mmCIF file of C-alpha atoms in Angstrom:
data_model
loop_
_atom_site.group_PDB
_atom_site.id
_atom_site.type_symbol
_atom_site.label_atom_id
_atom_site.label_comp_id
_atom_site.label_asym_id
_atom_site.label_seq_id
_atom_site.Cartn_x
_atom_site.Cartn_y
_atom_site.Cartn_z
ATOM 1 C CA UNK A 1 12.054 -21.628 -23.776
ATOM 2 C CA UNK A 2 10.334 -18.343 -23.122
ATOM 3 C CA UNK A 3 9.215 -17.595 -19.593
ATOM 4 C CA UNK A 4 6.333 -15.130 -19.385
ATOM 5 C CA UNK A 5 5.329 -13.495 -16.148
ATOM 6 C CA UNK A 6 3.103 -15.672 -14.043
ATOM 7 C CA UNK A 7 1.109 -15.332 -10.815
ATOM 8 C CA UNK A 8 3.569 -15.653 -7.982
ATOM 9 C CA UNK A 9 3.826 -15.178 -4.258
ATOM 10 C CA UNK A 10 6.234 -12.394 -3.417
ATOM 11 C CA UNK A 11 8.817 -13.877 -1.087
ATOM 12 C CA UNK A 12 8.710 -11.961 2.231
ATOM 13 C CA UNK A 13 12.070 -10.574 3.230
ATOM 14 C CA UNK A 14 14.236 -12.655 5.519
ATOM 15 C CA UNK A 15 17.541 -11.359 6.953
ATOM 16 C CA UNK A 16 19.515 -14.457 6.001
ATOM 17 C CA UNK A 17 17.866 -15.185 2.689
ATOM 18 C CA UNK A 18 17.553 -11.870 0.899
ATOM 19 C CA UNK A 19 19.048 -13.396 -2.233
ATOM 20 C CA UNK A 20 16.692 -16.380 -2.323
ATOM 21 C CA UNK A 21 14.933 -16.651 -5.690
ATOM 22 C CA UNK A 22 11.244 -15.867 -5.845
ATOM 23 C CA UNK A 23 8.871 -18.726 -5.197
ATOM 24 C CA UNK A 24 7.371 -20.395 -8.215
ATOM 25 C CA UNK A 25 3.623 -20.852 -7.881
ATOM 26 C CA UNK A 26 2.450 -22.285 -11.114
ATOM 27 C CA UNK A 27 3.319 -25.698 -12.388
ATOM 28 C CA UNK A 28 2.519 -27.867 -15.346
ATOM 29 C CA UNK A 29 -0.154 -30.514 -14.730
ATOM 30 C CA UNK A 30 0.703 -34.116 -15.622
ATOM 31 C CA UNK A 31 -1.381 -35.482 -18.489
ATOM 32 C CA UNK A 32 -2.468 -39.096 -18.825
ATOM 33 C CA UNK A 33 -4.867 -39.027 -21.801
ATOM 34 C CA UNK A 34 -3.105 -40.299 -24.956
ATOM 35 C CA UNK A 35 -4.873 -37.576 -26.977
ATOM 36 C CA UNK A 36 -2.868 -34.877 -25.241
ATOM 37 C CA UNK A 37 0.452 -36.674 -24.754
ATOM 38 C CA UNK A 38 2.051 -34.787 -27.639
ATOM 39 C CA UNK A 39 0.927 -31.479 -26.159
ATOM 40 C CA UNK A 40 2.229 -32.402 -22.714
ATOM 41 C CA UNK A 41 5.609 -33.487 -24.088
ATOM 42 C CA UNK A 42 5.868 -30.189 -25.982
ATOM 43 C CA UNK A 43 4.976 -28.213 -22.850
ATOM 44 C CA UNK A 44 7.610 -30.004 -20.801
ATOM 45 C CA UNK A 45 10.187 -29.301 -23.517
ATOM 46 C CA UNK A 46 9.369 -25.605 -23.519
ATOM 47 C CA UNK A 47 7.693 -25.734 -26.940
ATOM 48 C CA UNK A 48 4.757 -23.662 -25.753
ATOM 49 C CA UNK A 49 3.276 -22.760 -29.159
ATOM 50 C CA UNK A 50 3.273 -26.432 -30.173
ATOM 51 C CA UNK A 51 1.670 -27.386 -26.873
ATOM 52 C CA UNK A 52 -1.094 -24.812 -27.347
ATOM 53 C CA UNK A 53 -1.854 -26.031 -30.853
ATOM 54 C CA UNK A 54 -2.043 -29.651 -29.722
ATOM 55 C CA UNK A 55 -4.210 -28.921 -26.684
ATOM 56 C CA UNK A 56 -6.597 -26.844 -28.792
ATOM 57 C CA UNK A 57 -6.820 -29.681 -31.323
ATOM 58 C CA UNK A 58 -7.644 -32.120 -28.526
ATOM 59 C CA UNK A 59 -10.399 -29.811 -27.279
ATOM 60 C CA UNK A 60 -11.898 -29.563 -30.760
ATOM 61 C CA UNK A 61 -12.287 -33.342 -30.668
ATOM 62 C CA UNK A 62 -13.556 -33.377 -27.070
ATOM 63 C CA UNK A 63 -14.489 -29.958 -25.609
ATOM 64 C CA UNK A 64 -14.876 -31.427 -22.095
ATOM 65 C CA UNK A 65 -11.499 -33.207 -21.986
ATOM 66 C CA UNK A 66 -10.217 -32.424 -18.494
ATOM 67 C CA UNK A 67 -6.568 -33.134 -19.272
ATOM 68 C CA UNK A 68 -6.640 -30.838 -22.298
ATOM 69 C CA UNK A 69 -8.377 -28.059 -20.340
ATOM 70 C CA UNK A 70 -5.833 -28.289 -17.519
ATOM 71 C CA UNK A 71 -2.982 -28.353 -19.995
ATOM 72 C CA UNK A 72 -4.259 -25.362 -21.932
ATOM 73 C CA UNK A 73 -4.739 -23.462 -18.661
ATOM 74 C CA UNK A 74 -1.095 -24.186 -17.806
ATOM 75 C CA UNK A 75 -0.056 -22.881 -21.235
ATOM 76 C CA UNK A 76 -2.133 -19.732 -20.682
ATOM 77 C CA UNK A 77 -0.491 -19.153 -17.290
ATOM 78 C CA UNK A 78 2.951 -19.630 -18.852
ATOM 79 C CA UNK A 79 2.193 -17.064 -21.561
ATOM 80 C CA UNK A 80 0.487 -14.546 -19.302
ATOM 81 C CA UNK A 81 -3.068 -15.112 -20.550
ATOM 82 C CA UNK A 82 -4.387 -15.233 -17.006
ATOM 83 C CA UNK A 83 -8.010 -14.427 -17.808
ATOM 84 C CA UNK A 84 -8.164 -17.361 -20.215
ATOM 85 C CA UNK A 85 -6.552 -19.649 -17.630
ATOM 86 C CA UNK A 86 -9.019 -18.524 -14.972
ATOM 87 C CA UNK A 87 -11.935 -19.201 -17.331
ATOM 88 C CA UNK A 88 -10.658 -22.732 -17.933
ATOM 89 C CA UNK A 89 -10.357 -23.442 -14.207
ATOM 90 C CA UNK A 90 -13.852 -22.059 -13.588
ATOM 91 C CA UNK A 91 -15.206 -24.269 -16.378
ATOM 92 C CA UNK A 92 -13.583 -27.324 -14.803
ATOM 93 C CA UNK A 93 -14.997 -26.461 -11.388
ATOM 94 C CA UNK A 94 -18.483 -26.117 -12.802
ATOM 95 C CA UNK A 95 -18.141 -29.687 -14.047
ATOM 96 C CA UNK A 96 -16.605 -30.916 -10.783
ATOM 97 C CA UNK A 97 -16.423 -28.517 -7.812
ATOM 98 C CA UNK A 98 -14.060 -30.956 -6.067
ATOM 99 C CA UNK A 99 -11.401 -30.874 -8.817
ATOM 100 C CA UNK A 100 -8.247 -30.340 -6.737
ATOM 101 C CA UNK A 101 -6.046 -29.232 -9.643
ATOM 102 C CA UNK A 102 -8.571 -26.670 -10.823
ATOM 103 C CA UNK A 103 -9.072 -25.409 -7.265
ATOM 104 C CA UNK A 104 -5.338 -25.028 -6.736
ATOM 105 C CA UNK A 105 -4.876 -23.339 -10.101
ATOM 106 C CA UNK A 106 -7.666 -20.853 -9.477
ATOM 107 C CA UNK A 107 -6.392 -20.055 -5.992
ATOM 108 C CA UNK A 108 -2.948 -19.422 -7.420
ATOM 109 C CA UNK A 109 -4.305 -17.022 -10.017
ATOM 110 C CA UNK A 110 -6.445 -15.154 -7.498
ATOM 111 C CA UNK A 111 -3.883 -15.078 -4.693
ATOM 112 C CA UNK A 112 -3.221 -11.362 -5.129
ATOM 113 C CA UNK A 113 -6.935 -10.557 -4.974
ATOM 114 C CA UNK A 114 -8.013 -12.850 -2.136
ATOM 115 C CA UNK A 115 -7.344 -12.390 1.560
ATOM 116 C CA UNK A 116 -4.538 -14.855 2.416
ATOM 117 C CA UNK A 117 -6.269 -16.071 5.575
ATOM 118 C CA UNK A 118 -9.495 -16.705 3.664
ATOM 119 C CA UNK A 119 -7.571 -18.554 0.961
ATOM 120 C CA UNK A 120 -5.737 -20.584 3.603
ATOM 121 C CA UNK A 121 -9.031 -21.598 5.190
ATOM 122 C CA UNK A 122 -10.396 -22.563 1.787
ATOM 123 C CA UNK A 123 -7.418 -24.771 0.936
ATOM 124 C CA UNK A 124 -7.464 -26.453 4.335
ATOM 125 C CA UNK A 125 -11.110 -27.282 3.806
ATOM 126 C CA UNK A 126 -10.329 -28.816 0.428
ATOM 127 C CA UNK A 127 -7.462 -30.808 1.924
ATOM 128 C CA UNK A 128 -9.719 -32.159 4.644
ATOM 129 C CA UNK A 129 -11.946 -33.582 1.931
ATOM 130 C CA UNK A 130 -9.069 -34.842 -0.232
ATOM 131 C CA UNK A 131 -5.943 -35.322 1.916
ATOM 132 C CA UNK A 132 -4.137 -37.128 -0.881
ATOM 133 C CA UNK A 133 -4.263 -34.180 -3.281
ATOM 134 C CA UNK A 134 -0.637 -33.035 -3.033
ATOM 135 C CA UNK A 135 -1.307 -30.113 -5.364
ATOM 136 C CA UNK A 136 -3.395 -28.673 -2.519
ATOM 137 C CA UNK A 137 -0.441 -29.014 -0.127
ATOM 138 C CA UNK A 138 1.488 -26.923 -2.643
ATOM 139 C CA UNK A 139 -1.318 -24.346 -2.812
ATOM 140 C CA UNK A 140 -1.525 -24.181 0.980
ATOM 141 C CA UNK A 141 2.233 -23.732 1.243
ATOM 142 C CA UNK A 142 2.023 -20.799 -1.167
ATOM 143 C CA UNK A 143 -0.604 -19.117 0.988
ATOM 144 C CA UNK A 144 1.477 -19.649 4.131
ATOM 145 C CA UNK A 145 4.592 -18.310 2.414
ATOM 146 C CA UNK A 146 2.677 -15.212 1.342
ATOM 147 C CA UNK A 147 2.035 -14.582 5.037
ATOM 148 C CA UNK A 148 5.702 -15.133 5.922
ATOM 149 C CA UNK A 149 4.883 -18.300 7.861
ATOM 150 C CA UNK A 150 7.908 -20.159 6.566
ATOM 151 C CA UNK A 151 8.072 -23.086 9.056
ATOM 152 C CA UNK A 152 4.495 -24.072 8.201
ATOM 153 C CA UNK A 153 5.045 -23.426 4.498
ATOM 154 C CA UNK A 154 8.135 -25.633 4.510
ATOM 155 C CA UNK A 155 6.150 -28.533 5.980
ATOM 156 C CA UNK A 156 3.520 -28.273 3.247
ATOM 157 C CA UNK A 157 6.110 -27.917 0.476
ATOM 158 C CA UNK A 158 7.799 -31.047 1.815
ATOM 159 C CA UNK A 159 4.511 -32.977 1.708
ATOM 160 C CA UNK A 160 3.987 -31.915 -1.904
ATOM 161 C CA UNK A 161 7.562 -32.816 -2.837
ATOM 162 C CA UNK A 162 7.369 -36.190 -1.074
ATOM 163 C CA UNK A 163 4.298 -37.049 -3.120
ATOM 164 C CA UNK A 164 5.995 -36.092 -6.400
ATOM 165 C CA UNK A 165 9.791 -36.066 -5.933
ATOM 166 C CA UNK A 166 10.450 -35.736 -9.661
ATOM 167 C CA UNK A 167 8.624 -32.395 -9.901
ATOM 168 C CA UNK A 168 11.258 -29.646 -10.262
ATOM 169 C CA UNK A 169 8.907 -26.861 -9.154
ATOM 170 C CA UNK A 170 8.059 -28.689 -5.929
ATOM 171 C CA UNK A 171 11.773 -29.173 -5.219
ATOM 172 C CA UNK A 172 12.495 -25.512 -5.988
ATOM 173 C CA UNK A 173 9.839 -24.085 -3.674
ATOM 174 C CA UNK A 174 10.944 -26.440 -0.922
ATOM 175 C CA UNK A 175 14.471 -25.077 -1.377
ATOM 176 C CA UNK A 176 13.229 -21.485 -1.142
ATOM 177 C CA UNK A 177 11.394 -22.218 2.099
ATOM 178 C CA UNK A 178 14.482 -23.869 3.601
ATOM 179 C CA UNK A 179 16.545 -20.899 2.435
ATOM 180 C CA UNK A 180 14.304 -18.506 4.361
ATOM 181 C CA UNK A 181 14.585 -20.750 7.417
ATOM 182 C CA UNK A 182 18.395 -20.454 7.258
ATOM 183 C CA UNK A 183 18.753 -24.184 6.615
ATOM 184 C CA UNK A 184 21.250 -23.387 3.932
ATOM 185 C CA UNK A 185 22.835 -26.811 3.471
ATOM 186 C CA UNK A 186 19.466 -28.458 2.841
ATOM 187 C CA UNK A 187 18.324 -25.543 0.708
ATOM 188 C CA UNK A 188 21.374 -25.945 -1.506
ATOM 189 C CA UNK A 189 20.644 -29.659 -1.947
ATOM 190 C CA UNK A 190 17.067 -29.012 -3.052
ATOM 191 C CA UNK A 191 18.068 -26.183 -5.381
ATOM 192 C CA UNK A 192 20.503 -28.608 -7.005
ATOM 193 C CA UNK A 193 17.773 -31.231 -7.172
ATOM 194 C CA UNK A 194 15.390 -28.750 -8.782
ATOM 195 C CA UNK A 195 17.928 -27.641 -11.390
ATOM 196 C CA UNK A 196 18.742 -31.249 -12.247
ATOM 197 C CA UNK A 197 15.083 -32.156 -12.638
ATOM 198 C CA UNK A 198 14.404 -29.045 -14.726
ATOM 199 C CA UNK A 199 16.962 -30.249 -17.266
ATOM 200 C CA UNK A 200 15.013 -33.480 -17.674
ATOM 201 C CA UNK A 201 11.373 -32.355 -17.751
ATOM 202 C CA UNK A 202 11.192 -28.585 -17.824
ATOM 203 C CA UNK A 203 10.150 -26.222 -15.049
ATOM 204 C CA UNK A 204 8.501 -22.873 -14.425
ATOM 205 C CA UNK A 205 11.104 -21.279 -12.152
ATOM 206 C CA UNK A 206 14.132 -19.226 -13.175
ATOM 207 C CA UNK A 207 16.843 -21.871 -13.483
ATOM 208 C CA UNK A 208 19.612 -19.272 -13.812
ATOM 209 C CA UNK A 209 18.538 -17.639 -10.530
ATOM 210 C CA UNK A 210 18.534 -21.025 -8.831
ATOM 211 C CA UNK A 211 22.066 -21.748 -10.079
ATOM 212 C CA UNK A 212 23.231 -18.367 -8.802
ATOM 213 C CA UNK A 213 21.775 -19.061 -5.370
ATOM 214 C CA UNK A 214 23.482 -22.474 -5.280
ATOM 215 C CA UNK A 215 26.824 -20.704 -5.710
ATOM 216 C CA UNK A 216 26.001 -18.315 -2.872
ATOM 217 C CA UNK A 217 25.066 -20.940 -0.293
ATOM 218 C CA UNK A 218 27.524 -22.989 1.791
ATOM 219 C CA UNK A 219 27.926 -26.653 0.971
#
């Protein structure tokens, strides 16, 4: 499947982890509405054009369908249409300012334009109001990683992963954080976990880079 450029946190340099793959920031959003199940399955299989067509068809039937809007935003991020993705997240937030997935998606897109400390404060405020929204733990971890605060980032990545252990992108970013903390044995385990999960449900990170890093790390 094609992998277009996406908004990402540049991994700060670390003496023992210079070869660690770049963090993945964006992730597909799980869909539960039967109307968009076909689109979601196509997205997870890397059939991005099919996913777009199906999501757009769902939105023609129901322009306010949250699952379809989130899914189409994920497709737009995957294909580099960041303005369209941002517009979708803004539309969702107008309907529900507390939408954790839309908040996290918008923060991810704007991470390069927003002061990291301000973004961190924003995410922490959202988490205080919705502590069970693991996607916000992921967003917070990304902000901390952007600041090179790897011990704190690792804790937040672990919370996100623990809430959704079958998410390959959560496993991958947890591995990257452990890699930067020189916890190479654990990092290797989570890279392997991420690669295995990616084969089953698709992922946004560079699987080849993850495999290369696995070979470089001690068992």
